[in-house]
Amino acid sequence: MAIVEQDAQAVEEAPSVNYLNNGYGLKSWLLTKDHKRIAVLYIISISIFFALGGVFASLIRLELLTPSGDLMSSDTYNKLFSMHGIIMVFFFLVPSIPATLGNFLVPLMVGAKDLAFPRINLLSWYVYVIGGILGTVAVIGGGVDTGWTFYTPYSSTYSNSNVILAAMAAFMAGFSSILTGLNFIVTIHTMRAPGMTWFRLPLFIWAHYATSIIMLLGTPVIAITL
């Protein structure tokens, strides 16, 4: 009886292992396949781009305080306006909910230990980061002035800014979304807990399932168009 009590006490005193304390080195985060840790990586990355897009938006509003061009030239304004849209749409708005809340909550809400393809999940974050680096290089190299939609013929014929680099950045961000959507669809289809039928799924899961289908069907069309 005493041995049982000692074992129980040892279990109570032992620190619980979770996604935050299961390894503390940088390598343990960069090579992780834990969906919760990957969600945290996405939160950090997306927050950085949100802040950068917010800086561009602030500069735009400062310029619009007066009718005349006090702070910047018209070309610089067009570039800030375009880069704000590109960063906010492709690097914040599109991945924000699926890549953060989806990564963190979808496996928990369907009763799975992780997503169906943990390595592809980590790969999607690396692809996102590569796209973000390309976008940052495009900003540093002078920006792009076509607007976030890259409408032709201006973006294809008349613009002299970094259109190709910015378009490649958006393409990589879209490819990351495709991988994330594929992971969600397979997880929801094949890894639900026993008894978790389709009509017992939370609305959050249905919403991510529908969003994932849109990612798989719509994002490649946008990518090819770019």
PDB file of N, CA, C and O in Angstrom, residues 16-55:
ATOM      1  N   SER A  16       4.211  17.772 -15.940  1.00  0.00           N
ATOM      2  CA  SER A  16       3.490  17.313 -17.125  1.00  0.00           C
ATOM      3  C   SER A  16       4.183  17.820 -18.381  1.00  0.00           C
ATOM      4  O   SER A  16       4.646  18.956 -18.446  1.00  0.00           O
ATOM      5  N   VAL A  17       4.262  16.957 -19.370  1.00  0.00           N
ATOM      6  CA  VAL A  17       4.914  17.299 -20.626  1.00  0.00           C
ATOM      7  C   VAL A  17       3.849  17.781 -21.604  1.00  0.00           C
ATOM      8  O   VAL A  17       2.847  17.121 -21.833  1.00  0.00           O
ATOM      9  N   ASN A  18       4.051  18.962 -22.159  1.00  0.00           N
ATOM     10  CA  ASN A  18       3.131  19.489 -23.166  1.00  0.00           C
ATOM     11  C   ASN A  18       3.929  20.065 -24.325  1.00  0.00           C
ATOM     12  O   ASN A  18       5.162  19.968 -24.355  1.00  0.00           O
ATOM     13  N   TYR A  19       3.237  20.657 -25.278  1.00  0.00           N
ATOM     14  CA  TYR A  19       3.906  21.120 -26.493  1.00  0.00           C
ATOM     15  C   TYR A  19       4.869  22.277 -26.244  1.00  0.00           C
ATOM     16  O   TYR A  19       5.748  22.540 -27.067  1.00  0.00           O
ATOM     17  N   LEU A  20       4.737  22.963 -25.104  1.00  0.00           N
ATOM     18  CA  LEU A  20       5.630  24.079 -24.817  1.00  0.00           C
ATOM     19  C   LEU A  20       6.926  23.654 -24.131  1.00  0.00           C
ATOM     20  O   LEU A  20       7.977  24.258 -24.362  1.00  0.00           O
ATOM     21  N   ASN A  21       6.864  22.622 -23.295  1.00  0.00           N
ATOM     22  CA  ASN A  21       8.076  22.219 -22.570  1.00  0.00           C
ATOM     23  C   ASN A  21       8.681  20.919 -23.074  1.00  0.00           C
ATOM     24  O   ASN A  21       9.602  20.389 -22.466  1.00  0.00           O
ATOM     25  N   ASN A  22       8.169  20.385 -24.178  1.00  0.00           N
ATOM     26  CA  ASN A  22       8.728  19.165 -24.759  1.00  0.00           C
ATOM     27  C   ASN A  22       9.897  19.526 -25.682  1.00  0.00           C
ATOM     28  O   ASN A  22       9.825  19.407 -26.898  1.00  0.00           O
ATOM     29  N   GLY A  23      10.983  19.977 -25.077  1.00  0.00           N
ATOM     30  CA  GLY A  23      12.145  20.431 -25.824  1.00  0.00           C
ATOM     31  C   GLY A  23      12.182  21.950 -25.853  1.00  0.00           C
ATOM     32  O   GLY A  23      11.165  22.605 -26.113  1.00  0.00           O
ATOM     33  N   TYR A  24      13.363  22.524 -25.586  1.00  0.00           N
ATOM     34  CA  TYR A  24      13.475  23.965 -25.474  1.00  0.00           C
ATOM     35  C   TYR A  24      14.406  24.586 -26.521  1.00  0.00           C
ATOM     36  O   TYR A  24      14.438  25.790 -26.675  1.00  0.00           O
ATOM     37  N   GLY A  25      15.177  23.774 -27.219  1.00  0.00           N
ATOM     38  CA  GLY A  25      16.119  24.322 -28.179  1.00  0.00           C
ATOM     39  C   GLY A  25      15.429  24.793 -29.452  1.00  0.00           C
ATOM     40  O   GLY A  25      14.297  24.420 -29.759  1.00  0.00           O
ATOM     41  N   LEU A  26      16.145  25.637 -30.198  1.00  0.00           N
ATOM     42  CA  LEU A  26      15.621  26.127 -31.471  1.00  0.00           C
ATOM     43  C   LEU A  26      15.384  24.981 -32.447  1.00  0.00           C
ATOM     44  O   LEU A  26      14.410  24.980 -33.202  1.00  0.00           O
ATOM     45  N   LYS A  27      16.278  23.982 -32.413  1.00  0.00           N
ATOM     46  CA  LYS A  27      16.140  22.837 -33.308  1.00  0.00           C
ATOM     47  C   LYS A  27      14.851  22.077 -33.026  1.00  0.00           C
ATOM     48  O   LYS A  27      14.186  21.595 -33.958  1.00  0.00           O
ATOM     49  N   SER A  28      14.469  21.969 -31.760  1.00  0.00           N
ATOM     50  CA  SER A  28      13.257  21.230 -31.412  1.00  0.00           C
ATOM     51  C   SER A  28      12.014  21.917 -31.968  1.00  0.00           C
ATOM     52  O   SER A  28      10.998  21.260 -32.224  1.00  0.00           O
ATOM     53  N   TRP A  29      12.077  23.231 -32.174  1.00  0.00           N
ATOM     54  CA  TRP A  29      10.953  23.954 -32.759  1.00  0.00           C
ATOM     55  C   TRP A  29      10.993  23.912 -34.276  1.00  0.00           C
ATOM     56  O   TRP A  29       9.966  23.701 -34.923  1.00  0.00           O
ATOM     57  N   LEU A  30      12.167  24.087 -34.864  1.00  0.00           N
ATOM     58  CA  LEU A  30      12.272  24.147 -36.320  1.00  0.00           C
ATOM     59  C   LEU A  30      12.062  22.787 -36.972  1.00  0.00           C
ATOM     60  O   LEU A  30      11.745  22.715 -38.156  1.00  0.00           O
ATOM     61  N   LEU A  31      12.269  21.699 -36.233  1.00  0.00           N
ATOM     62  CA  LEU A  31      12.086  20.353 -36.776  1.00  0.00           C
ATOM     63  C   LEU A  31      10.881  19.637 -36.174  1.00  0.00           C
ATOM     64  O   LEU A  31      10.731  18.433 -36.339  1.00  0.00           O
ATOM     65  N   THR A  32      10.034  20.359 -35.477  1.00  0.00           N
ATOM     66  CA  THR A  32       8.903  19.734 -34.807  1.00  0.00           C
ATOM     67  C   THR A  32       7.850  19.267 -35.802  1.00  0.00           C
ATOM     68  O   THR A  32       7.698  19.832 -36.891  1.00  0.00           O
ATOM     69  N   LYS A  33       7.143  18.224 -35.420  1.00  0.00           N
ATOM     70  CA  LYS A  33       5.990  17.751 -36.197  1.00  0.00           C
ATOM     71  C   LYS A  33       4.707  17.836 -35.371  1.00  0.00           C
ATOM     72  O   LYS A  33       3.666  17.316 -35.778  1.00  0.00           O
ATOM     73  N   ASP A  34       4.786  18.495 -34.213  1.00  0.00           N
ATOM     74  CA  ASP A  34       3.631  18.697 -33.345  1.00  0.00           C
ATOM     75  C   ASP A  34       2.751  19.800 -33.929  1.00  0.00           C
ATOM     76  O   ASP A  34       3.214  20.919 -34.160  1.00  0.00           O
ATOM     77  N   HIS A  35       1.496  19.491 -34.166  1.00  0.00           N
ATOM     78  CA  HIS A  35       0.603  20.466 -34.801  1.00  0.00           C
ATOM     79  C   HIS A  35       0.442  21.723 -33.961  1.00  0.00           C
ATOM     80  O   HIS A  35       0.253  22.825 -34.502  1.00  0.00           O
ATOM     81  N   LYS A  36       0.530  21.599 -32.631  1.00  0.00           N
ATOM     82  CA  LYS A  36       0.391  22.770 -31.771  1.00  0.00           C
ATOM     83  C   LYS A  36       1.596  23.692 -31.905  1.00  0.00           C
ATOM     84  O   LYS A  36       1.451  24.924 -31.981  1.00  0.00           O
ATOM     85  N   ARG A  37       2.785  23.100 -31.958  1.00  0.00           N
ATOM     86  CA  ARG A  37       3.988  23.918 -32.118  1.00  0.00           C
ATOM     87  C   ARG A  37       4.014  24.594 -33.490  1.00  0.00           C
ATOM     88  O   ARG A  37       4.434  25.745 -33.616  1.00  0.00           O
ATOM     89  N   ILE A  38       3.579  23.877 -34.516  1.00  0.00           N
ATOM     90  CA  ILE A  38       3.544  24.469 -35.850  1.00  0.00           C
ATOM     91  C   ILE A  38       2.543  25.621 -35.878  1.00  0.00           C
ATOM     92  O   ILE A  38       2.774  26.647 -36.529  1.00  0.00           O
ATOM     93  N   ALA A  39       1.441  25.493 -35.145  1.00  0.00           N
ATOM     94  CA  ALA A  39       0.487  26.596 -35.039  1.00  0.00           C
ATOM     95  C   ALA A  39       1.142  27.812 -34.389  1.00  0.00           C
ATOM     96  O   ALA A  39       0.920  28.956 -34.823  1.00  0.00           O
ATOM     97  N   VAL A  40       1.966  27.581 -33.360  1.00  0.00           N
ATOM     98  CA  VAL A  40       2.671  28.688 -32.712  1.00  0.00           C
ATOM     99  C   VAL A  40       3.661  29.332 -33.676  1.00  0.00           C
ATOM    100  O   VAL A  40       3.784  30.564 -33.738  1.00  0.00           O
ATOM    101  N   LEU A  41       4.372  28.517 -34.473  1.00  0.00           N
ATOM    102  CA  LEU A  41       5.288  29.064 -35.478  1.00  0.00           C
ATOM    103  C   LEU A  41       4.533  29.935 -36.469  1.00  0.00           C
ATOM    104  O   LEU A  41       5.014  31.009 -36.868  1.00  0.00           O
ATOM    105  N   TYR A  42       3.362  29.483 -36.874  1.00  0.00           N
ATOM    106  CA  TYR A  42       2.543  30.278 -37.788  1.00  0.00           C
ATOM    107  C   TYR A  42       2.105  31.586 -37.134  1.00  0.00           C
ATOM    108  O   TYR A  42       2.110  32.647 -37.781  1.00  0.00           O
ATOM    109  N   ILE A  43       1.705  31.520 -35.871  1.00  0.00           N
ATOM    110  CA  ILE A  43       1.259  32.730 -35.177  1.00  0.00           C
ATOM    111  C   ILE A  43       2.380  33.769 -35.158  1.00  0.00           C
ATOM    112  O   ILE A  43       2.162  34.961 -35.421  1.00  0.00           O
ATOM    113  N   ILE A  44       3.589  33.331 -34.840  1.00  0.00           N
ATOM    114  CA  ILE A  44       4.720  34.259 -34.790  1.00  0.00           C
ATOM    115  C   ILE A  44       4.988  34.853 -36.173  1.00  0.00           C
ATOM    116  O   ILE A  44       5.146  36.081 -36.329  1.00  0.00           O
ATOM    117  N   SER A  45       5.031  33.999 -37.197  1.00  0.00           N
ATOM    118  CA  SER A  45       5.336  34.466 -38.556  1.00  0.00           C
ATOM    119  C   SER A  45       4.262  35.414 -39.071  1.00  0.00           C
ATOM    120  O   SER A  45       4.568  36.483 -39.618  1.00  0.00           O
ATOM    121  N   ILE A  46       2.999  35.033 -38.891  1.00  0.00           N
ATOM    122  CA  ILE A  46       1.906  35.859 -39.382  1.00  0.00           C
ATOM    123  C   ILE A  46       1.865  37.200 -38.645  1.00  0.00           C
ATOM    124  O   ILE A  46       1.572  38.244 -39.247  1.00  0.00           O
ATOM    125  N   SER A  47       2.180  37.196 -37.361  1.00  0.00           N
ATOM    126  CA  SER A  47       2.189  38.446 -36.596  1.00  0.00           C
ATOM    127  C   SER A  47       3.260  39.406 -37.118  1.00  0.00           C
ATOM    128  O   SER A  47       3.051  40.624 -37.152  1.00  0.00           O
ATOM    129  N   ILE A  48       4.396  38.866 -37.522  1.00  0.00           N
ATOM    130  CA  ILE A  48       5.464  39.710 -38.081  1.00  0.00           C
ATOM    131  C   ILE A  48       4.984  40.395 -39.354  1.00  0.00           C
ATOM    132  O   ILE A  48       5.158  41.613 -39.542  1.00  0.00           O
ATOM    133  N   PHE A  49       4.345  39.635 -40.240  1.00  0.00           N
ATOM    134  CA  PHE A  49       3.869  40.232 -41.492  1.00  0.00           C
ATOM    135  C   PHE A  49       2.689  41.167 -41.254  1.00  0.00           C
ATOM    136  O   PHE A  49       2.529  42.166 -41.969  1.00  0.00           O
ATOM    137  N   PHE A  50       1.875  40.860 -40.242  1.00  0.00           N
ATOM    138  CA  PHE A  50       0.791  41.771 -39.889  1.00  0.00           C
ATOM    139  C   PHE A  50       1.347  43.120 -39.433  1.00  0.00           C
ATOM    140  O   PHE A  50       0.828  44.185 -39.803  1.00  0.00           O
ATOM    141  N   ALA A  51       2.412  43.083 -38.640  1.00  0.00           N
ATOM    142  CA  ALA A  51       3.040  44.323 -38.185  1.00  0.00           C
ATOM    143  C   ALA A  51       3.637  45.097 -39.362  1.00  0.00           C
ATOM    144  O   ALA A  51       3.510  46.330 -39.448  1.00  0.00           O
ATOM    145  N   LEU A  52       4.280  44.370 -40.293  1.00  0.00           N
ATOM    146  CA  LEU A  52       4.869  45.030 -41.460  1.00  0.00           C
ATOM    147  C   LEU A  52       3.789  45.667 -42.329  1.00  0.00           C
ATOM    148  O   LEU A  52       3.922  46.824 -42.767  1.00  0.00           O
ATOM    149  N   GLY A  53       2.708  44.932 -42.580  1.00  0.00           N
ATOM    150  CA  GLY A  53       1.599  45.507 -43.331  1.00  0.00           C
ATOM    151  C   GLY A  53       0.967  46.685 -42.614  1.00  0.00           C
ATOM    152  O   GLY A  53       0.522  47.649 -43.246  1.00  0.00           O
ATOM    153  N   GLY A  54       0.941  46.633 -41.275  1.00  0.00           N
ATOM    154  CA  GLY A  54       0.407  47.746 -40.496  1.00  0.00           C
ATOM    155  C   GLY A  54       1.266  48.989 -40.610  1.00  0.00           C
ATOM    156  O   GLY A  54       0.745  50.112 -40.644  1.00  0.00           O
ATOM    157  N   VAL A  55       2.576  48.808 -40.690  1.00  0.00           N
ATOM    158  CA  VAL A  55       3.481  49.952 -40.894  1.00  0.00           C
ATOM    159  C   VAL A  55       3.186  50.616 -42.235  1.00  0.00           C
ATOM    160  O   VAL A  55       3.102  51.848 -42.337  1.00  0.00           O
TER     161      VAL A  55
END
